Each structure stands twice: as structure tokens, then as C-alpha cells.
Coordinates of N, CA and C and ligand atoms in Angstrom, one line a residue:
X1 N 103.9 68.3 145.0 CA 103.6 68.2 143.6 C 104.3 69.3 142.7
X2 N 104.4 69.0 141.5 CA 104.9 69.9 140.8 C 104.1 71.2 140.6
X3 N 104.7 72.3 140.8 CA 103.9 73.5 140.6 C 103.6 73.8 139.1
X4 N 102.4 74.3 138.9 CA 101.8 74.9 137.8 C 101.9 76.3 137.8
X5 N 102.7 77.1 137.0 CA 102.9 78.4 136.9 C 101.9 79.1 135.9
X6 N 101.2 80.0 136.5 CA 100.0 80.7 135.6 C 100.2 82.1 135.5
X7 N 100.3 82.6 134.3 CA 100.4 84.1 134.3 C 99.2 84.7 133.8
X8 N 98.8 85.7 134.7 CA 97.5 86.3 134.5 C 97.7 87.7 134.2
X9 N 96.8 88.5 133.0 CA 97.1 89.8 132.8 C 96.3 90.7 133.6
X10 N 97.1 91.5 134.5 CA 96.6 92.5 135.4 C 95.6 93.4 134.7
X11 N 94.4 93.5 135.4 CA 93.2 94.1 134.7 C 92.1 93.3 134.7
X12 N 91.1 94.0 134.0 CA 89.7 93.6 133.9 C 89.7 92.1 133.4
X13 N 90.4 91.8 132.3 CA 90.5 90.6 131.7 C 91.0 89.7 132.6
X14 N 92.2 89.9 133.4 CA 92.7 88.9 134.3 C 91.9 88.6 135.4
X15 N 90.8 89.6 135.8 CA 89.9 89.4 137.0 C 88.9 88.4 136.5
X16 N 88.7 88.6 135.2 CA 87.5 87.8 134.7 C 88.2 86.4 134.5
X17 N 89.2 86.4 134.0 CA 89.9 85.0 133.8 C 90.0 84.2 135.1
X18 N 90.5 85.0 136.0 CA 90.7 84.3 137.4 C 89.4 83.7 137.9
X19 N 88.2 84.5 137.8 CA 87.0 84.1 138.2 C 86.5 82.6 137.6
X20 N 86.9 82.7 136.4 CA 86.5 81.3 135.9 C 87.5 80.2 136.3
X21 N 88.9 80.5 136.4 CA 89.7 79.4 136.7 C 89.3 79.2 138.2
X22 N 88.7 80.1 139.1 CA 88.4 79.8 140.6 C 87.2 78.8 140.5
X23 N 86.4 79.1 139.7 CA 85.2 78.2 139.7 C 85.4 76.8 138.9
X24 N 86.4 77.1 138.1 CA 86.8 75.6 137.7 C 87.9 74.8 138.8
X25 N 88.0 75.4 140.0 CA 88.6 74.2 140.9 C 90.1 74.9 141.4
X26 N 90.4 76.1 140.6 CA 91.6 76.6 141.0 C 91.8 78.0 141.6
X27 N 91.1 77.9 142.5 CA 91.1 79.1 143.5 C 92.4 79.3 144.3
X28 N 92.7 80.4 144.5 CA 94.2 80.7 145.2 C 93.7 82.0 146.3
X29 N 94.1 81.7 147.3 CA 93.7 82.6 148.7 C 94.5 83.8 148.4
X30 N 93.8 85.1 148.4 CA 94.5 86.3 148.5 C 94.6 86.9 147.2
X31 N 94.4 86.3 146.3 CA 94.5 86.8 144.9 C 93.6 87.8 144.4
X32 N 92.4 87.8 145.0 CA 91.4 88.9 144.6 C 91.5 90.2 145.5
X33 N 92.5 90.1 146.6 CA 92.5 91.4 147.5 C 93.2 92.3 146.9
X34 N 92.8 93.6 147.3 CA 93.5 94.8 146.6 C 94.8 95.0 147.4
X35 N 95.7 94.4 146.7 CA 97.1 94.6 147.4 C 98.2 94.8 146.2
X36 N 99.4 95.2 146.6 CA 100.5 95.3 145.5 C 101.2 93.9 145.4
X37 N 100.6 92.9 146.0 CA 101.5 91.6 145.8 C 101.1 90.9 144.4
X38 N 102.2 90.5 143.8 CA 102.2 90.0 142.4 C 102.0 88.5 142.4
X39 N 102.5 87.7 143.4 CA 102.6 86.3 143.2 C 101.9 85.7 144.2
X40 N 100.8 84.6 144.0 CA 100.2 84.0 144.9 C 100.2 82.4 144.7
X41 N 100.3 81.6 145.7 CA 100.6 80.2 145.5 C 99.6 79.6 146.4
X42 N 99.0 78.3 145.9 CA 98.2 77.4 146.6 C 98.8 76.0 146.5
X43 N 99.6 75.7 147.6 CA 100.4 74.5 147.6 C 99.6 73.2 147.8
X44 N 98.6 73.5 148.2 CA 97.7 72.2 148.1 C 97.2 71.6 146.7
X45 N 96.8 72.8 146.0 CA 96.6 72.7 144.5 C 97.8 72.5 143.7
X46 N 99.0 73.0 144.0 CA 100.1 72.9 143.3 C 100.0 74.0 142.3
X47 N 99.6 75.3 142.5 CA 99.6 76.3 141.6 C 100.1 77.5 142.1
X48 N 100.7 78.3 141.1 CA 101.1 79.6 141.4 C 100.7 80.4 140.5
X49 N 100.1 81.7 140.8 CA 99.7 82.6 139.9 C 100.6 84.0 139.9
X50 N 100.7 84.6 138.8 CA 101.3 86.0 139.1 C 100.5 86.7 138.1
X51 N 100.7 87.9 138.4 CA 99.9 89.2 137.8 C 100.9 89.6 136.9
X52 N 100.9 89.7 135.6 CA 101.9 90.4 134.5 C 101.1 91.4 133.9
X53 N 101.8 92.4 133.2 CA 101.3 93.4 132.4 C 100.7 92.6 131.1
X54 N 99.3 92.8 130.7 CA 99.0 91.9 129.6 C 99.8 91.7 128.8
X55 N 100.6 93.0 128.1 CA 101.5 92.9 126.8 C 102.6 91.9 127.4
X56 N 102.9 91.5 128.5 CA 104.0 90.9 128.9 C 103.8 89.3 129.1
X57 N 102.4 89.1 129.1 CA 102.2 87.5 129.4 C 102.7 86.6 128.4
X58 N 102.7 87.1 127.1 CA 103.5 86.1 126.1 C 104.8 85.8 126.1
X59 N 105.6 87.0 126.8 CA 107.0 87.0 126.9 C 107.4 85.8 127.9
X60 N 106.5 85.9 129.2 CA 106.7 84.9 130.3 C 106.4 83.6 130.0
X61 N 105.6 83.4 129.1 CA 105.1 82.1 128.7 C 106.1 81.5 127.7
X62 N 106.6 82.3 126.5 CA 107.5 81.9 125.6 C 108.8 81.4 126.4
X63 N 109.1 82.3 127.4 CA 110.7 82.0 127.9 C 110.3 80.9 129.2
X64 N 109.2 80.5 129.5 CA 109.0 79.4 130.4 C 109.0 79.9 131.7
X65 N 109.0 81.1 132.1 CA 108.7 81.6 133.3 C 107.3 81.1 134.0
X66 N 106.5 81.2 132.9 CA 105.2 80.8 133.2 C 104.9 79.7 132.5
X67 N 104.3 78.6 132.9 CA 103.8 77.3 132.0 C 102.6 77.7 131.2
X68 N 101.8 78.4 131.6 CA 100.5 78.7 130.9 C 100.2 80.1 131.2
X69 N 99.5 80.8 130.4 CA 99.0 82.2 130.6 C 97.9 82.5 129.8
X70 N 97.1 83.5 130.3 CA 95.8 84.0 129.8 C 96.3 85.2 129.2
X71 N 95.8 85.3 127.8 CA 96.3 86.8 127.1 C 95.3 87.1 125.9
X72 N 94.9 88.2 125.7 CA 94.2 88.7 124.7 C 94.7 88.2 123.2
X73 N 94.0 87.9 122.1 CA 94.5 87.5 120.9 C 95.0 88.6 120.4
X74 N 94.8 89.9 120.7 CA 95.3 91.2 120.2 C 97.0 91.0 120.3
X75 N 97.2 90.7 121.6 CA 98.7 90.7 122.0 C 99.4 89.4 121.2
X76 N 98.7 88.5 121.1 CA 99.4 87.3 120.4 C 99.5 87.7 118.9
X77 N 98.4 88.4 118.3 CA 98.6 88.8 117.0 C 99.8 89.7 116.9
X78 N 100.0 90.5 117.6 CA 101.0 91.7 117.6 C 102.5 91.1 117.9
X79 N 102.4 90.3 118.8 CA 103.9 89.8 119.2 C 104.3 88.5 118.8
X80 N 103.3 87.7 118.3 CA 103.7 86.6 117.8 C 104.6 85.8 118.6
X81 N 104.4 85.4 119.7 CA 105.3 84.8 120.6 C 105.2 83.2 120.2
X82 N 106.3 82.4 120.5 CA 106.3 81.0 120.1 C 106.1 80.3 121.3
X83 N 104.5 80.1 121.2 CA 103.8 79.4 122.4 C 102.7 78.5 121.7
X84 N 102.0 77.7 122.5 CA 101.1 76.9 122.1 C 99.9 77.8 122.3
X85 N 98.8 77.9 121.3 CA 97.6 78.6 121.7 C 96.6 77.3 121.9
X86 N 96.1 77.2 123.2 CA 95.5 75.9 123.5 C 94.0 76.2 123.3
X87 N 93.5 77.3 123.8 CA 92.0 77.4 123.9 C 91.4 78.9 124.0
X88 N 90.4 79.2 123.3 CA 89.7 80.3 123.4 C 88.8 80.3 124.5
X89 N 89.0 81.3 125.3 CA 88.1 81.2 126.5 C 86.8 81.9 126.4
X90 N 86.5 82.8 125.2 CA 85.3 83.1 125.1 C 85.0 84.5 126.2
X91 N 86.1 85.1 126.5 CA 85.8 86.2 127.2 C 86.8 87.5 126.8
X92 N 86.5 88.5 127.3 CA 87.1 89.7 126.7 C 87.0 90.0 125.3
X93 N 85.8 89.6 124.9 CA 85.3 89.7 123.4 C 85.1 91.1 122.9
X94 N 86.1 91.5 122.0 CA 86.0 92.8 121.3 C 86.4 92.5 119.9
X95 N 86.9 93.8 119.2 CA 87.3 93.5 118.0 C 88.6 94.7 117.9
X96 N 89.5 94.2 116.6 CA 90.3 95.4 116.6 C 89.8 96.0 115.0
X97 N 89.5 97.3 115.3 CA 89.0 97.7 113.9 C 89.7 99.3 113.5
X98 N 89.5 99.7 112.5 CA 89.8 101.0 112.0 C 88.7 101.8 112.2
X99 N 89.2 103.0 112.9 CA 88.1 104.2 113.2 C 88.6 105.4 112.8
X100 N 87.6 106.4 112.6 CA 88.0 107.7 112.1 C 86.9 108.6 112.7
X101 N 87.2 110.1 112.3 CA 86.1 110.9 112.6 C 84.9 110.7 111.9
X102 N 83.7 111.0 112.3 CA 82.5 110.7 111.6 C 82.6 111.5 110.4
X103 N 82.1 110.5 109.3 CA 82.1 111.3 108.0 C 83.4 111.2 107.1
X104 N 84.5 110.8 107.9 CA 85.7 110.4 107.2 C 85.7 109.4 106.0
X105 N 86.2 109.6 104.9 CA 86.3 108.5 104.1 C 87.8 108.6 103.2
X106 N 88.4 107.4 103.1 CA 89.8 107.3 102.6 C 89.6 107.4 100.9
X107 N 89.9 108.7 100.4 CA 89.9 108.6 99.1 C 91.1 107.8 98.4
X108 N 91.9 107.4 99.0 CA 93.1 106.4 98.7 C 94.1 107.2 97.8
X109 N 94.1 108.4 97.7 CA 95.0 109.5 97.2 C 96.4 109.5 97.8
X110 N 96.4 109.8 99.0 CA 97.7 110.2 99.7 C 97.9 109.1 100.8
X111 N 99.2 109.0 101.3 CA 99.4 108.1 102.2 C 98.6 108.2 103.5
X112 N 97.9 107.2 103.9 CA 97.1 107.1 104.9 C 97.9 107.3 106.3
X113 N 97.6 108.3 107.2 CA 98.3 108.3 108.5 C 97.5 107.6 109.5
X114 N 98.1 106.5 110.1 CA 97.4 105.6 111.0 C 98.1 105.5 112.4
X115 N 97.3 105.9 113.5 CA 97.8 105.9 114.7 C 97.5 104.5 115.4
X116 N 98.2 104.0 116.2 CA 97.9 102.6 116.8 C 99.0 102.2 117.7
X117 N 98.6 101.3 118.6 CA 99.7 100.6 119.4 C 100.0 99.3 118.9
X118 N 98.9 98.8 117.9 CA 99.4 97.4 117.2 C 100.1 97.7 115.9
X119 N 101.2 98.1 116.1 CA 102.1 98.2 114.6 C 102.2 97.2 113.8
X120 N 102.3 96.0 114.2 CA 102.5 94.9 113.3 C 101.2 94.4 112.8
X121 N 100.1 94.3 113.7 CA 98.7 94.1 113.1 C 98.3 95.1 112.0
X122 N 98.6 96.3 112.2 CA 98.2 97.2 111.4 C 98.9 97.4 109.9
X123 N 100.3 97.0 110.1 CA 101.0 97.0 108.9 C 100.5 95.7 108.1
X124 N 100.4 94.6 108.8 CA 99.8 93.4 108.0 C 98.6 93.5 107.5
X125 N 97.5 94.3 108.2 CA 96.2 94.5 107.6 C 96.5 95.2 106.3
X126 N 96.9 96.3 106.4 CA 97.2 97.4 105.3 C 97.8 96.9 104.1
X127 N 98.7 96.0 104.3 CA 99.6 95.1 103.2 C 98.6 94.2 102.7
X128 N 97.8 93.7 103.4 CA 96.7 92.8 102.9 C 95.9 93.2 101.9
X129 N 95.6 94.5 102.2 CA 94.6 95.3 101.1 C 95.3 96.1 100.1
X130 N 96.8 96.4 100.2 CA 97.5 97.1 99.4 C 97.3 98.5 99.5
X131 N 97.3 98.9 100.8 CA 97.2 100.4 101.1 C 98.4 101.0 101.6
X132 N 98.9 102.0 101.2 CA 100.2 102.8 101.7 C 99.7 103.4 102.8
X133 N 100.6 103.2 104.0 CA 100.3 103.9 105.4 C 101.5 104.3 105.8
X134 N 101.5 105.5 106.6 CA 102.3 106.0 107.5 C 102.0 105.7 109.0
X135 N 102.7 104.6 109.7 CA 102.1 104.2 110.8 C 102.9 105.3 112.1
X136 N 101.9 105.8 113.0 CA 102.3 106.5 113.9 C 102.1 105.8 115.3
X137 N 103.1 105.4 115.9 CA 103.0 104.5 117.0 C 102.8 105.2 118.3
X138 N 101.7 104.8 119.1 CA 101.2 105.5 120.3 C 101.0 104.4 121.3
X139 N 101.0 104.9 122.6 CA 101.0 103.9 123.6 C 99.7 103.7 124.4
X140 N 98.7 104.7 124.0 CA 97.4 104.7 124.7 C 96.6 105.9 124.3
X141 N 95.4 105.8 124.7 CA 94.5 107.2 124.3 C 94.6 107.4 123.0
X142 N 94.6 106.3 122.1 CA 94.5 106.2 120.6 C 93.6 107.4 119.8
X143 N 92.5 107.3 120.5 CA 91.3 108.0 120.0 C 91.8 109.5 119.9
X144 N 92.6 110.0 120.6 CA 93.0 111.4 120.5 C 93.6 111.7 119.0
X145 N 94.4 111.0 118.4 CA 95.1 111.1 117.4 C 94.3 111.8 116.2
X146 N 93.1 111.1 115.9 CA 92.3 111.8 114.7 C 91.6 113.2 115.0
X147 N 91.2 113.1 116.4 CA 90.6 114.3 116.8 C 91.4 115.5 116.7
X148 N 92.8 115.3 117.0 CA 93.7 116.4 117.0 C 94.6 116.6 115.6
X149 N 94.2 115.8 114.7 CA 94.8 115.8 113.4 C 96.2 115.0 113.2
X150 N 96.5 114.5 114.3 CA 97.9 113.8 114.5 C 97.8 112.6 113.1
X151 N 96.6 111.9 113.2 CA 96.3 110.8 112.1 C 95.0 111.1 111.4
X152 N 94.9 110.2 110.4 CA 93.5 110.2 109.5 C 92.8 109.3 110.3
X153 N 93.4 108.1 110.6 CA 92.6 106.9 111.0 C 93.5 106.4 112.4
X154 N 92.6 105.4 113.1 CA 93.3 104.8 114.1 C 93.1 103.2 113.9
X155 N 93.8 102.2 114.5 CA 93.6 101.0 114.6 C 93.7 100.6 116.0
X156 N 92.6 100.3 116.6 CA 92.4 100.0 118.1 C 91.5 98.9 118.5
X157 N 91.5 98.6 119.8 CA 90.4 97.8 120.2 C 89.0 98.6 120.5
X158 N 88.0 97.9 120.0 CA 86.7 98.3 120.3 C 85.9 97.4 120.9
X159 N 85.4 97.8 122.1 CA 84.5 96.7 123.0 C 83.3 97.0 122.9
X160 N 82.7 98.3 123.7 CA 81.5 98.8 123.5 C 81.3 99.8 122.7
X161 N 82.3 100.2 122.2 CA 82.2 101.4 121.2 C 82.0 102.9 121.8
X162 N 82.0 102.7 123.3 CA 81.9 103.9 124.1 C 82.8 105.1 123.9
X163 N 84.3 104.7 124.1 CA 85.2 105.4 123.7 C 85.1 106.2 122.3
X164 N 85.0 105.6 121.4 CA 84.9 106.0 119.9 C 83.8 107.1 120.2
X165 N 82.6 106.7 120.5 CA 81.3 107.5 120.6 C 81.7 108.8 121.2
X166 N 82.1 108.9 122.4 CA 82.3 110.1 123.2 C 83.4 111.0 122.7
X167 N 84.0 110.4 121.7 CA 85.1 111.3 121.0 C 85.0 111.5 119.5
X168 N 83.6 111.5 119.1 CA 83.2 111.8 117.7 C 83.8 110.7 116.7
X169 N 84.1 109.6 116.9 CA 84.6 108.7 115.9 C 83.8 107.6 115.8
X170 N 84.0 106.8 114.6 CA 83.0 105.8 114.3 C 84.1 104.6 113.7
X171 N 83.5 103.3 113.8 CA 84.4 102.3 113.0 C 84.1 102.3 111.6
X172 N 85.1 102.2 110.7 CA 84.9 102.4 109.3 C 85.4 100.9 108.7
X173 N 86.1 100.2 109.4 CA 86.5 98.6 108.9 C 86.7 97.9 110.3
X174 N 86.3 96.5 110.1 CA 86.7 95.7 111.1 C 88.0 95.0 110.7
X175 N 88.9 94.7 111.7 CA 90.2 94.0 111.3 C 90.1 92.7 111.6
X176 N 89.7 92.3 113.1 CA 89.8 90.9 113.5 C 89.1 90.8 114.9
X177 N 88.1 89.7 114.8 CA 87.6 89.5 116.2 C 88.8 89.2 117.2
X178 N 88.4 89.7 118.6 CA 89.4 89.3 119.4 C 88.7 88.6 120.8
X179 N 89.6 88.0 121.4 CA 89.0 87.2 122.8 C 90.3 86.6 123.6
X180 N 90.0 86.4 124.7 CA 91.1 85.9 125.5 C 91.6 84.3 125.2
X181 N 92.8 84.2 125.1 CA 93.2 82.7 124.9 C 94.2 82.0 125.9
X182 N 94.1 80.7 126.1 CA 95.0 80.2 127.1 C 96.2 79.7 126.3
X183 N 97.4 80.0 126.6 CA 98.7 79.8 125.9 C 99.5 79.0 126.8
X184 N 100.5 78.3 126.1 CA 101.4 77.3 127.0 C 102.9 77.4 126.5
X185 N 103.7 77.4 127.3 CA 105.1 77.3 126.8 C 105.2 75.9 126.2
X186 N 106.1 75.8 125.2 CA 106.2 74.7 124.4 C 106.7 73.5 125.1
X187 N 108.0 73.7 125.6 CA 108.6 72.5 126.4 C 107.9 72.3 127.6
X188 N 107.6 73.2 128.4 CA 106.9 72.9 129.6 C 105.5 72.1 129.4
X189 N 104.7 72.4 128.1 CA 103.7 71.7 128.0 C 103.8 70.2 127.9
X190 N 105.2 69.8 127.4 CA 105.5 68.3 127.3 C 105.7 67.8 128.8
X191 N 106.4 68.6 129.7 CA 106.6 68.1 131.0 C 105.5 68.0 131.8
X192 N 104.5 68.9 131.8 CA 103.4 68.9 132.5 C 102.0 68.9 131.8
X193 N 102.1 68.1 130.9 CA 101.1 67.8 129.9 C 99.9 67.4 130.7
X194 N 100.1 66.5 131.6 CA 98.7 65.9 132.2 C 98.0 67.1 133.0
X195 N 98.9 67.9 133.8 CA 98.2 69.1 134.6 C 97.7 70.0 133.6
X196 N 98.3 70.4 132.4 CA 97.6 71.4 131.4 C 96.4 70.7 130.8
X197 N 96.6 69.6 130.6 CA 95.2 68.9 130.0 C 94.1 69.0 131.0
X198 N 94.4 68.5 132.2 CA 93.3 68.7 133.2 C 92.8 70.1 133.4
X199 N 93.6 71.1 133.2 CA 93.3 72.6 133.3 C 92.2 72.9 132.1
X200 N 92.8 72.5 130.9 CA 92.0 72.7 129.8 C 90.4 71.9 130.0
X201 N 90.5 70.7 130.6 CA 89.2 70.2 130.6 C 88.2 70.8 131.7
X202 N 89.0 71.2 132.8 CA 88.0 72.0 133.8 C 87.6 73.4 133.3
X203 N 88.4 74.1 132.6 CA 87.9 75.4 131.7 C 87.0 75.1 130.9
X204 N 87.0 74.1 130.1 CA 85.9 73.6 128.9 C 84.7 73.5 129.8
X205 N 84.7 72.9 130.9 CA 83.4 72.6 131.6 C 82.8 73.6 131.9
X206 N 83.8 74.8 132.5 CA 83.2 76.1 132.8 C 82.4 76.7 131.6
X207 N 83.1 76.7 130.3 CA 82.6 77.4 129.4 C 81.0 76.9 128.9
X208 N 80.8 75.5 129.2 CA 79.6 74.9 129.2 C 79.5 74.3 127.8
Ligands
LIG301 C1 91.0 100.2 125.2 C2 91.0 100.6 123.9 C3 89.9 101.6 123.7 C4 88.9 101.1 124.6 C5 87.9 100.5 123.8 O1 91.7 101.1 125.9 O2 92.4 101.0 123.3 O3 90.3 102.8 124.0 O4 89.6 100.3 125.5 O5 86.6 100.2 124.6 P1 85.3 100.6 124.6 O6 85.0 100.2 123.1 O7 84.3 99.6 125.4 O8 85.0 102.1 124.9 P2 92.1 100.8 127.4 O9 91.3 101.0 128.5 O10 93.1 99.6 127.3 O11 93.3 102.0 127.5 P3 94.3 102.5 126.5 O12 93.5 103.8 125.7 O13 95.4 103.0 127.3 O14 94.7 101.7 125.5

């Protein structure tokens, strides 16, 4: 049987996505074990999973190393990979938002300093509202930036709001709702259409 290659984002979202895939009939032995192994195959089902960095899933799928993948909408918006976005899995729900220290308000006078790892999303958002900004690219722990005076605001993912709260920050604007998406390589989608449609069907049943 032709193998279906599935890229999963390593981490909490990937674990949740795999749980849905497993209950949809796409289980794979060993995948949930705590190990450093990255690739897992189920020959009987003809599936091969691999764990990728969440921000790399789009690259694997765009270039066809994976036929399909699960990735957050935040990564899709930031990277715009040339892939098909097939389905909203309705997991990993959160939002991209602007946050600042409690009581901060943007008077619009000087250039706004914005710290983020979502440089493209941030640029697009502020362009859409016509606000001049200075982007400060960070790679994580973005919440530090306004606390230490590195930036006025941040653009980041907010899920429970706990990280903001514990660092004296609050959301001042919502940018975009985020959830996990099933994506596919465009050419491989044609070659493996039946298998991919079957996968979508099984996942849709799980969503209820
Ligand atoms: C993400 C995000 C926030 C946090 C939001 O960080 O960047 O920091 O989760 O979640 P909460 O609203 O439930 O507190 P992640 O754990 O991915 O690490 P990072 O800081 O390295 O980006």
C-alpha cells in the first residue's frame, strides 16, 4: 500500500492531534512513548508519522516530504506556505492578540515598538489599521519585552491568558482567532486523493 506521510507538530498540539487521529483509526504503535525517536510507521495501515518542530510542518508539507500535516493557523498566517488548507480540527484554540502592561494606552503619537515572533502577521495587522510600528523580533518569552521596557506592546498567542496575567500584562486588541488545521501538499493531494479524503472523512466523524 502507498504510504501516507503525516507531519505532526511536536508538543501539546501534536499530542492532541494524534489522539484524534488514533481514535479516527490512524493509530501507530510507539508514537506516544517518551522517546527521542521521530519517525513511526504502521505498515498495515500504510501510514508514516513524524514529529517536526511546529514551525517546520508547513515546510515539510509544501516540499512534499509530508503528504499532509497538522499545524496551527498562526504558523500558516506567518509563513504562507503553498499548501492546501483542508480542515479546521477545532483543537489548539487560542488567539493572536496585542497585549501590553496594565493601563497602557497607545496615544498614536510616536512609532509603536512591538515585540513578536510573528513578524509578518504583525506587519500586516498594523498596516491594515495604518499604524507605524518598529518590530522587535524575538523567539520566545515575548511577555518579557514590555515588562523590561524593550517594547510598548507584544503580538503573541493567548490561550488561557495565564502568562499575561502572571506578568502584569493584558490584551488590548484581538488580532485573529487561531486553531489547528490539516494541510496537504498540492501535488501529493492529487496522487493520494482517495487516502486523504478518507482521512478527512474519519477526522470529521471524530469532530462530531
Ligand atoms: C505561548 C505564547 C504565550 C503562551 C500563552 O508560549 O507565546 O507565551 O503560550 O499561553 P497562555 O495564555 O495559556 O498562558 P509557548 O509556551 O509556546 O512558549 P514561548 O514563550 O517560547 O513562545
